[in-house]
Every structure is written in structure tokens, then in C-alpha cells.
Amino acid sequence: MSLPNDIKPSTIAAQAAGAVDLPSGGVVPPVQPSTTFLRDESYALINPDNIYSRDNSDIVRIAETVLARLERAEEALLFPSGMAAIAALFRTLPNGASIVVQSGIYWGTVKWLRDFSARRGMALHEVDAADPTALEQACIDHTPSMVLVETPSNPWLKTVDIAHAAECAHKAGAVLAVDSTAATPVLQQPLELGADIVMHSATKAINGHSDVLAGALATRAPAAQIWTDIKADRHDAGAVIGPFEAWLLLRGMRTLPLRVERMSASAMKIAEYLAAHDWVEDVLYPGLPSHPGHDISARQMSGGFGSLMSFLVKGGGAEALAVVGRLNLFHRATSLGGVESLVEHRHTIEPHTGIPENLIRLSVGIEDAGDLIADLKQALG
Ligand SMILES: *Cc1c(COP(=O)(O)O)cnc(C)c1O
């Protein structure tokens, strides 16, 4: 079913970009678990789109179409995890390549990139990309072939000016990739701002129900060499998402704009509450005017500032862990972007990466904001 081109994100999402099941009349597309697809007597494929499920799956294509439209991309590719998407991106680079990556981003990305670049003889340059001068200088000094930024970043909530990063990367002849997980395609479209490739851990808000591991890459230049290399790598190396996961992801995405709107509004209230609290030293949330990246965030995001925030309690690790331990509604668990609120003490998880001991990271869900604030109030004492 084709929908008009000018429909808004919430319409695209709710109607799964027009996907229905015409053979049965179902308003929801089915899961097809078959790994292989039939040929007729003359050996022609019954459906020329489907040969073997490592590369062909209707439900994966439907989920990719929805994501591409939300991201204002030409094409999106799904992967079995966010890390599989990042790995597919960096595996396109030749041995010895120079890469510039924002420092202090998602630890899984940093760790994998350090190991991978060491093994492949690549020069990995980690820079504070929230400082535009530092990023510009790094692009001049290191002539990278790939620049990766994450904005807002996890767990520091640093903001990178995407349009400026694209300019710096392109001047150096590099591809700019943006990990936009914390922003979601609802609040920020990096391709619109000049990025070449946008990446998501779809495990987070895109699925939103903490029950699917998935990743995505999207582009506006599907004919570019890097994109055809990524597609070949996914097909040949086999990092594909299964049909059941793609189906769940599609179901989750129907409410993505609604969830993100609610989560962002609640996160803003919580950030303001925490910022005014006597026992809170600082709140890291781009929605607060006091945040160093607020102006950039306000320019390049719309509809809210996301569900992720960190705050520093007065005191040290023991005080932070005591607050975390007293929370009743926030689940003590890693990850973010789900309908249920989560709290994490990052220093316990990654003790040697410079995360302050008094930092508490929150992922705000869709619960009643007043209930969440009451929970924080009793936990802060
Ligand atoms: C979770 C996360 C990833 C990794 O994604 P997985 O789906 O867990 O593999 C990458 N970047 C960011 C910002 C994340 O939060």
C-alpha cells in the first residue's frame, strides 16, 4: 500500500510506511521464517526478490523502509546489533587507514575500535568532538578517511555540531558517520545536516521495549562505494537480523514518535527537578539552558532532547550507589530508551574510563513523570 509522500513521522511509524498483508488481508505484515525460497518448473524464482534469507527477507525490508523514511534517508540497513552495524561500517576501511573518533563515547564502541584498529594497523585518533576547534584540527592533522561522532553522547551527554563536523570531515576527504542512538530518528536527522551515514543501536528507543537486539545504518547516497561495500559485507559476512527480531522491531517502531515525545517531556521535567536539588552537584542534559551544548542541540534537534541524562550527586561513589539502591521505580540495569526507566552507576561498570564515581545515568521511560520525580525525591533523601 503506498502512502502519500508528505505524511509526518508519527503517521509513517503508526502505519509501518503502508505495510499490510494483502494475501490475507491482515493489517499487520506476517513473519516469514523460511530461509530459502521456491523456484518454478522453468527454474525462475516465484518471487524474484527472495532467494535466501541471508540477504532477502520481506519483513526486514519493511522495517528498513520505515526506518529510512523516519531518518529521511534513501536506504537503511538493519543488523543484529548496534555493534554489528558499527563493525560493518569500519570493516570497509583498508588496513592502515586513519580514523578520527569522538572521545568519551559509548564504551563498547571505543573498546572494539581500539582492538580493531590495533589489529588492522589503523591510526585511531580520539578527540573531544564537542570542541569544534579540536575536531577541525584533528581532521587537518590526521587526514582521516572516517570520522565518527556520537551526539548526544553516552554517558556524558556531550553535543557535537553535526553540520560543522560534516564540513571538517569532508574537507579532509573523510566520511562522517553519526551515532544518533540517544537522539533517535524522531528528534534528529544527521543526514539532513550533512552526515554521510547515520548509525543507531535499534536495541534502544527504536525498538523501545528492551526485548530486541538490533542495529541500523542509513544513508542518502546508496550508490557510494562505502555503502555498496557495507551491503556486500552484510550479505557475505552474514551479520543479518532474523525475521522475528525484525517483526518485533517493526511493531515497536509504530509507537516510536509517541514514546520519544513522552520520554523527552518527562526527561526535561526530571532534569529541571534534579538541577534545583540541594544534593545534586550537576545535571548533564542538553535540554537545560546551562548545558554547554544547549544552543547546538536546540538548533539540530527538534521535539525534545531525548530520554538519556546523567547527574552528579554531592559526595562520592558510596553516596551515588546509596541513591541508586534506594530507587524503587527505576530499574537498576544497563541500556536505555525502553518504556521502563533505568538507572545505572557507570563507574561500577567501567571503572577505568574516567567516569566520575558520583555520576548516575538515567534513561527516562514513559511512566508518569510525577511518579518518577517522587521516586528520585525519596532516593535523594
Ligand atoms: C547500546 C549502544 C551501542 C551498541 O549497540 P548494541 O545494540 O548494544 O550492540 C552503540 N552506541 C550507543 C550510543 C549505544 O547506546
Coordinates of N, CA, C and O in Angstrom, one line a residue, residues 59-136:
I59 N 10.2 -8.9 5.7 CA 9.9 -8.2 7.0 C 11.1 -7.3 7.3 O 10.9 -6.2 7.9
V60 N 12.3 -7.8 7.0 CA 13.5 -6.9 7.2 C 13.4 -5.7 6.3 O 13.6 -4.6 6.7
R61 N 13.0 -5.9 5.0 CA 12.9 -4.8 4.1 C 11.9 -3.8 4.6 O 12.0 -2.6 4.4
I62 N 10.8 -4.3 5.1 CA 9.7 -3.4 5.5 C 10.2 -2.5 6.7 O 10.0 -1.3 6.8
A63 N 10.8 -3.2 7.7 CA 11.4 -2.5 8.8 C 12.4 -1.4 8.4 O 12.5 -0.3 8.9
E64 N 13.2 -1.8 7.4 CA 14.2 -0.9 6.9 C 13.6 0.3 6.2 O 14.1 1.5 6.3
T65 N 12.5 0.1 5.5 CA 11.8 1.2 4.8 C 11.2 2.2 5.8 O 11.4 3.4 5.6
V66 N 10.7 1.7 6.9 CA 10.1 2.6 7.9 C 11.2 3.4 8.5 O 11.1 4.7 8.6
L67 N 12.3 2.8 8.8 CA 13.5 3.5 9.4 C 14.1 4.5 8.5 O 14.4 5.6 8.9
A68 N 14.2 4.1 7.2 CA 14.8 5.0 6.2 C 13.9 6.3 6.1 O 14.4 7.4 6.0
R69 N 12.6 6.1 6.1 CA 11.7 7.2 6.0 C 11.7 8.1 7.2 O 11.8 9.4 7.1
L70 N 11.8 7.5 8.4 CA 11.9 8.3 9.6 C 13.2 9.1 9.7 O 13.3 10.2 10.2
E71 N 14.3 8.5 9.1 CA 15.6 9.1 9.2 C 15.8 10.1 8.0 O 16.8 10.8 8.0
R72 N 14.9 10.2 7.1 CA 15.0 10.9 5.9 C 16.2 10.5 5.1 O 17.0 11.3 4.6
A73 N 16.3 9.2 5.0 CA 17.4 8.5 4.3 C 16.9 7.9 3.0 O 15.7 7.8 2.8
E74 N 17.8 7.6 2.1 CA 17.4 6.9 0.9 C 17.3 5.4 1.2 O 16.5 4.7 0.6
E75 N 18.2 4.9 2.0 CA 18.3 3.5 2.3 C 18.7 3.3 3.7 O 19.6 4.0 4.3
A76 N 18.2 2.2 4.4 CA 18.6 1.8 5.7 C 18.9 0.3 5.7 O 18.3 -0.4 4.9
L77 N 19.9 -0.1 6.5 CA 20.2 -1.5 6.6 C 20.1 -1.9 8.1 O 20.7 -1.2 8.9
L78 N 19.5 -3.0 8.3 CA 19.4 -3.5 9.7 C 20.5 -4.5 10.0 O 20.9 -5.3 9.1
F79 N 20.9 -4.6 11.2 CA 22.0 -5.5 11.6 C 21.5 -6.2 12.9 O 20.6 -5.7 13.6
P80 N 22.1 -7.3 13.3 CA 21.6 -8.0 14.5 C 22.0 -7.3 15.8 O 21.5 -7.7 16.9
S81 N 22.8 -6.2 15.8 CA 23.0 -5.4 17.0 C 23.6 -4.1 16.5 O 24.1 -4.0 15.4
G82 N 23.7 -3.1 17.4 CA 24.3 -1.9 17.1 C 25.8 -2.1 16.8 O 26.3 -1.4 15.9
M83 N 26.4 -2.9 17.6 CA 27.9 -3.1 17.4 C 28.1 -3.8 16.0 O 29.1 -3.5 15.4
A84 N 27.2 -4.7 15.6 CA 27.4 -5.3 14.3 C 27.3 -4.2 13.2 O 28.0 -4.3 12.2
A85 N 26.5 -3.2 13.4 CA 26.4 -2.1 12.4 C 27.7 -1.3 12.4 O 28.2 -0.9 11.3
I86 N 28.2 -1.0 13.6 CA 29.5 -0.2 13.7 C 30.6 -1.0 13.0 O 31.4 -0.5 12.3
A87 N 30.6 -2.3 13.3 CA 31.7 -3.2 12.8 C 31.6 -3.2 11.2 O 32.6 -3.1 10.6
A88 N 30.4 -3.3 10.7 CA 30.2 -3.3 9.2 C 30.7 -2.0 8.6 O 31.4 -2.0 7.5
L89 N 30.5 -0.9 9.3 CA 31.0 0.4 8.8 C 32.5 0.4 8.8 O 33.1 0.8 7.7
F90 N 33.1 0.1 9.9 CA 34.6 0.2 9.9 C 35.3 -0.9 9.2 O 36.5 -0.7 8.8
R91 N 34.7 -2.0 8.9 CA 35.4 -3.1 8.1 C 35.5 -2.7 6.7 O 36.3 -3.3 6.0
T92 N 34.8 -1.6 6.2 CA 35.0 -1.2 4.8 C 36.3 -0.4 4.6 O 36.8 -0.2 3.5
L93 N 37.0 0.0 5.7 CA 38.2 0.8 5.6 C 39.4 -0.2 5.4 O 39.5 -1.3 5.9
P94 N 40.4 0.3 4.6 CA 41.6 -0.5 4.3 C 42.5 -0.5 5.5 O 42.5 0.4 6.4
N95 N 43.3 -1.5 5.6 CA 44.4 -1.6 6.7 C 45.2 -0.3 6.6 O 45.4 0.2 5.5
G96 N 45.6 0.2 7.8 CA 46.4 1.4 7.8 C 45.6 2.7 7.7 O 46.2 3.8 7.8
A97 N 44.3 2.6 7.6 CA 43.5 3.9 7.4 C 43.6 4.7 8.7 O 43.9 4.2 9.8
S98 N 43.4 6.0 8.5 CA 43.4 6.9 9.7 C 41.9 7.2 10.0 O 41.1 7.5 9.1
I99 N 41.6 7.1 11.3 CA 40.2 7.4 11.7 C 40.2 8.4 12.9 O 41.0 8.3 13.8
V100 N 39.2 9.3 12.8 CA 39.0 10.2 14.0 C 37.7 9.9 14.6 O 36.7 9.8 13.9
V101 N 37.8 9.7 15.9 CA 36.6 9.2 16.7 C 36.4 10.1 17.9 O 37.4 10.4 18.6
Q102 N 35.2 10.5 18.2 CA 34.9 11.3 19.4 C 35.4 10.5 20.6 O 35.0 9.3 20.7
S103 N 36.0 11.2 21.6 CA 36.4 10.6 22.8 C 35.2 10.5 23.8 O 34.3 11.3 23.6
G104 N 35.3 9.6 24.7 CA 34.3 9.5 25.8 C 32.9 9.1 25.3 O 31.9 9.5 25.9
I105 N 32.8 8.3 24.2 CA 31.5 7.9 23.7 C 31.2 6.5 24.3 O 31.9 6.0 25.2
Y106 N 30.1 5.9 23.8 CA 29.7 4.6 24.2 C 30.9 3.6 24.3 O 31.7 3.4 23.4
W107 N 31.2 3.1 25.5 CA 32.4 2.3 25.8 C 32.6 1.1 24.9 O 33.7 0.8 24.5
G108 N 31.5 0.4 24.5 CA 31.6 -0.7 23.6 C 32.2 -0.4 22.3 O 33.0 -1.1 21.7
T109 N 31.8 0.8 21.8 CA 32.4 1.3 20.5 C 33.9 1.6 20.7 O 34.7 1.2 19.8
V110 N 34.2 2.3 21.7 CA 35.6 2.6 21.9 C 36.5 1.4 22.1 O 37.5 1.3 21.4
K111 N 36.0 0.5 22.9 CA 36.8 -0.8 23.1 C 37.0 -1.5 21.8 O 38.1 -2.0 21.5
W112 N 35.9 -1.7 21.1 CA 36.0 -2.5 19.8 C 36.9 -1.8 18.8 O 37.8 -2.4 18.2
L113 N 36.8 -0.5 18.7 CA 37.6 0.3 17.8 C 39.1 0.3 18.1 O 39.9 0.2 17.2
R114 N 39.4 0.3 19.4 CA 40.8 0.2 19.8 C 41.4 -1.1 19.4 O 42.5 -1.2 18.9
D115 N 40.7 -2.2 19.7 CA 41.2 -3.5 19.4 C 41.3 -3.7 17.9 O 42.3 -4.2 17.3
F116 N 40.2 -3.3 17.2 CA 40.2 -3.5 15.7 C 41.2 -2.7 15.0 O 41.9 -3.2 14.1
S117 N 41.4 -1.4 15.4 CA 42.4 -0.6 14.7 C 43.8 -1.1 15.0 O 44.7 -1.0 14.1
A118 N 44.1 -1.6 16.2 CA 45.4 -2.1 16.5 C 45.7 -3.3 15.6 O 46.8 -3.5 15.0
R119 N 44.7 -4.2 15.5 CA 44.9 -5.4 14.7 C 45.1 -5.1 13.2 O 45.8 -5.8 12.5
R120 N 44.4 -4.0 12.7 CA 44.4 -3.7 11.3 C 45.5 -2.6 11.0 O 45.5 -2.1 9.8
G121 N 46.3 -2.3 11.9 CA 47.3 -1.2 11.7 C 46.7 0.1 11.3 O 47.3 0.9 10.6
M122 N 45.6 0.4 11.9 CA 44.9 1.7 11.7 C 45.3 2.7 12.7 O 45.6 2.4 13.9
A123 N 45.4 4.0 12.3 CA 45.7 5.1 13.3 C 44.4 5.6 13.8 O 43.6 6.3 13.1
L124 N 44.1 5.3 15.1 CA 42.8 5.8 15.7 C 43.1 7.0 16.5 O 44.0 7.0 17.4
H125 N 42.4 8.1 16.2 CA 42.6 9.4 16.9 C 41.4 9.7 17.7 O 40.3 10.0 17.0
E126 N 41.4 9.7 19.0 CA 40.2 10.0 19.8 C 40.3 11.5 20.2 O 41.3 11.9 20.8
V127 N 39.3 12.3 19.8 CA 39.3 13.7 20.1 C 38.0 14.1 20.7 O 36.9 13.5 20.4
D128 N 38.0 15.2 21.5 CA 36.8 15.7 22.1 C 36.0 16.5 21.0 O 36.3 17.7 20.8
A129 N 35.2 15.8 20.3 CA 34.5 16.4 19.1 C 33.5 17.5 19.5 O 33.0 18.2 18.6
A130 N 33.1 17.6 20.8 CA 32.2 18.6 21.3 C 32.9 20.0 21.2 O 32.3 21.0 21.3
D131 N 34.3 19.9 21.1 CA 35.1 21.1 20.9 C 35.3 21.3 19.4 O 36.1 20.6 18.8
P132 N 34.6 22.2 18.7 CA 34.7 22.3 17.3 C 36.1 22.6 16.8 O 36.5 22.0 15.7
T133 N 36.9 23.3 17.5 CA 38.3 23.6 17.1 C 39.1 22.4 17.1 O 40.0 22.1 16.2
A134 N 38.9 21.6 18.2 CA 39.7 20.3 18.3 C 39.4 19.3 17.2 O 40.3 18.7 16.6
L135 N 38.1 19.3 16.9 CA 37.7 18.4 15.8 C 38.3 18.8 14.4 O 38.8 18.0 13.6
E136 N 38.2 20.1 14.2 CA 38.7 20.7 13.0 C 40.2 20.4 12.8 O 40.7 20.0 11.8

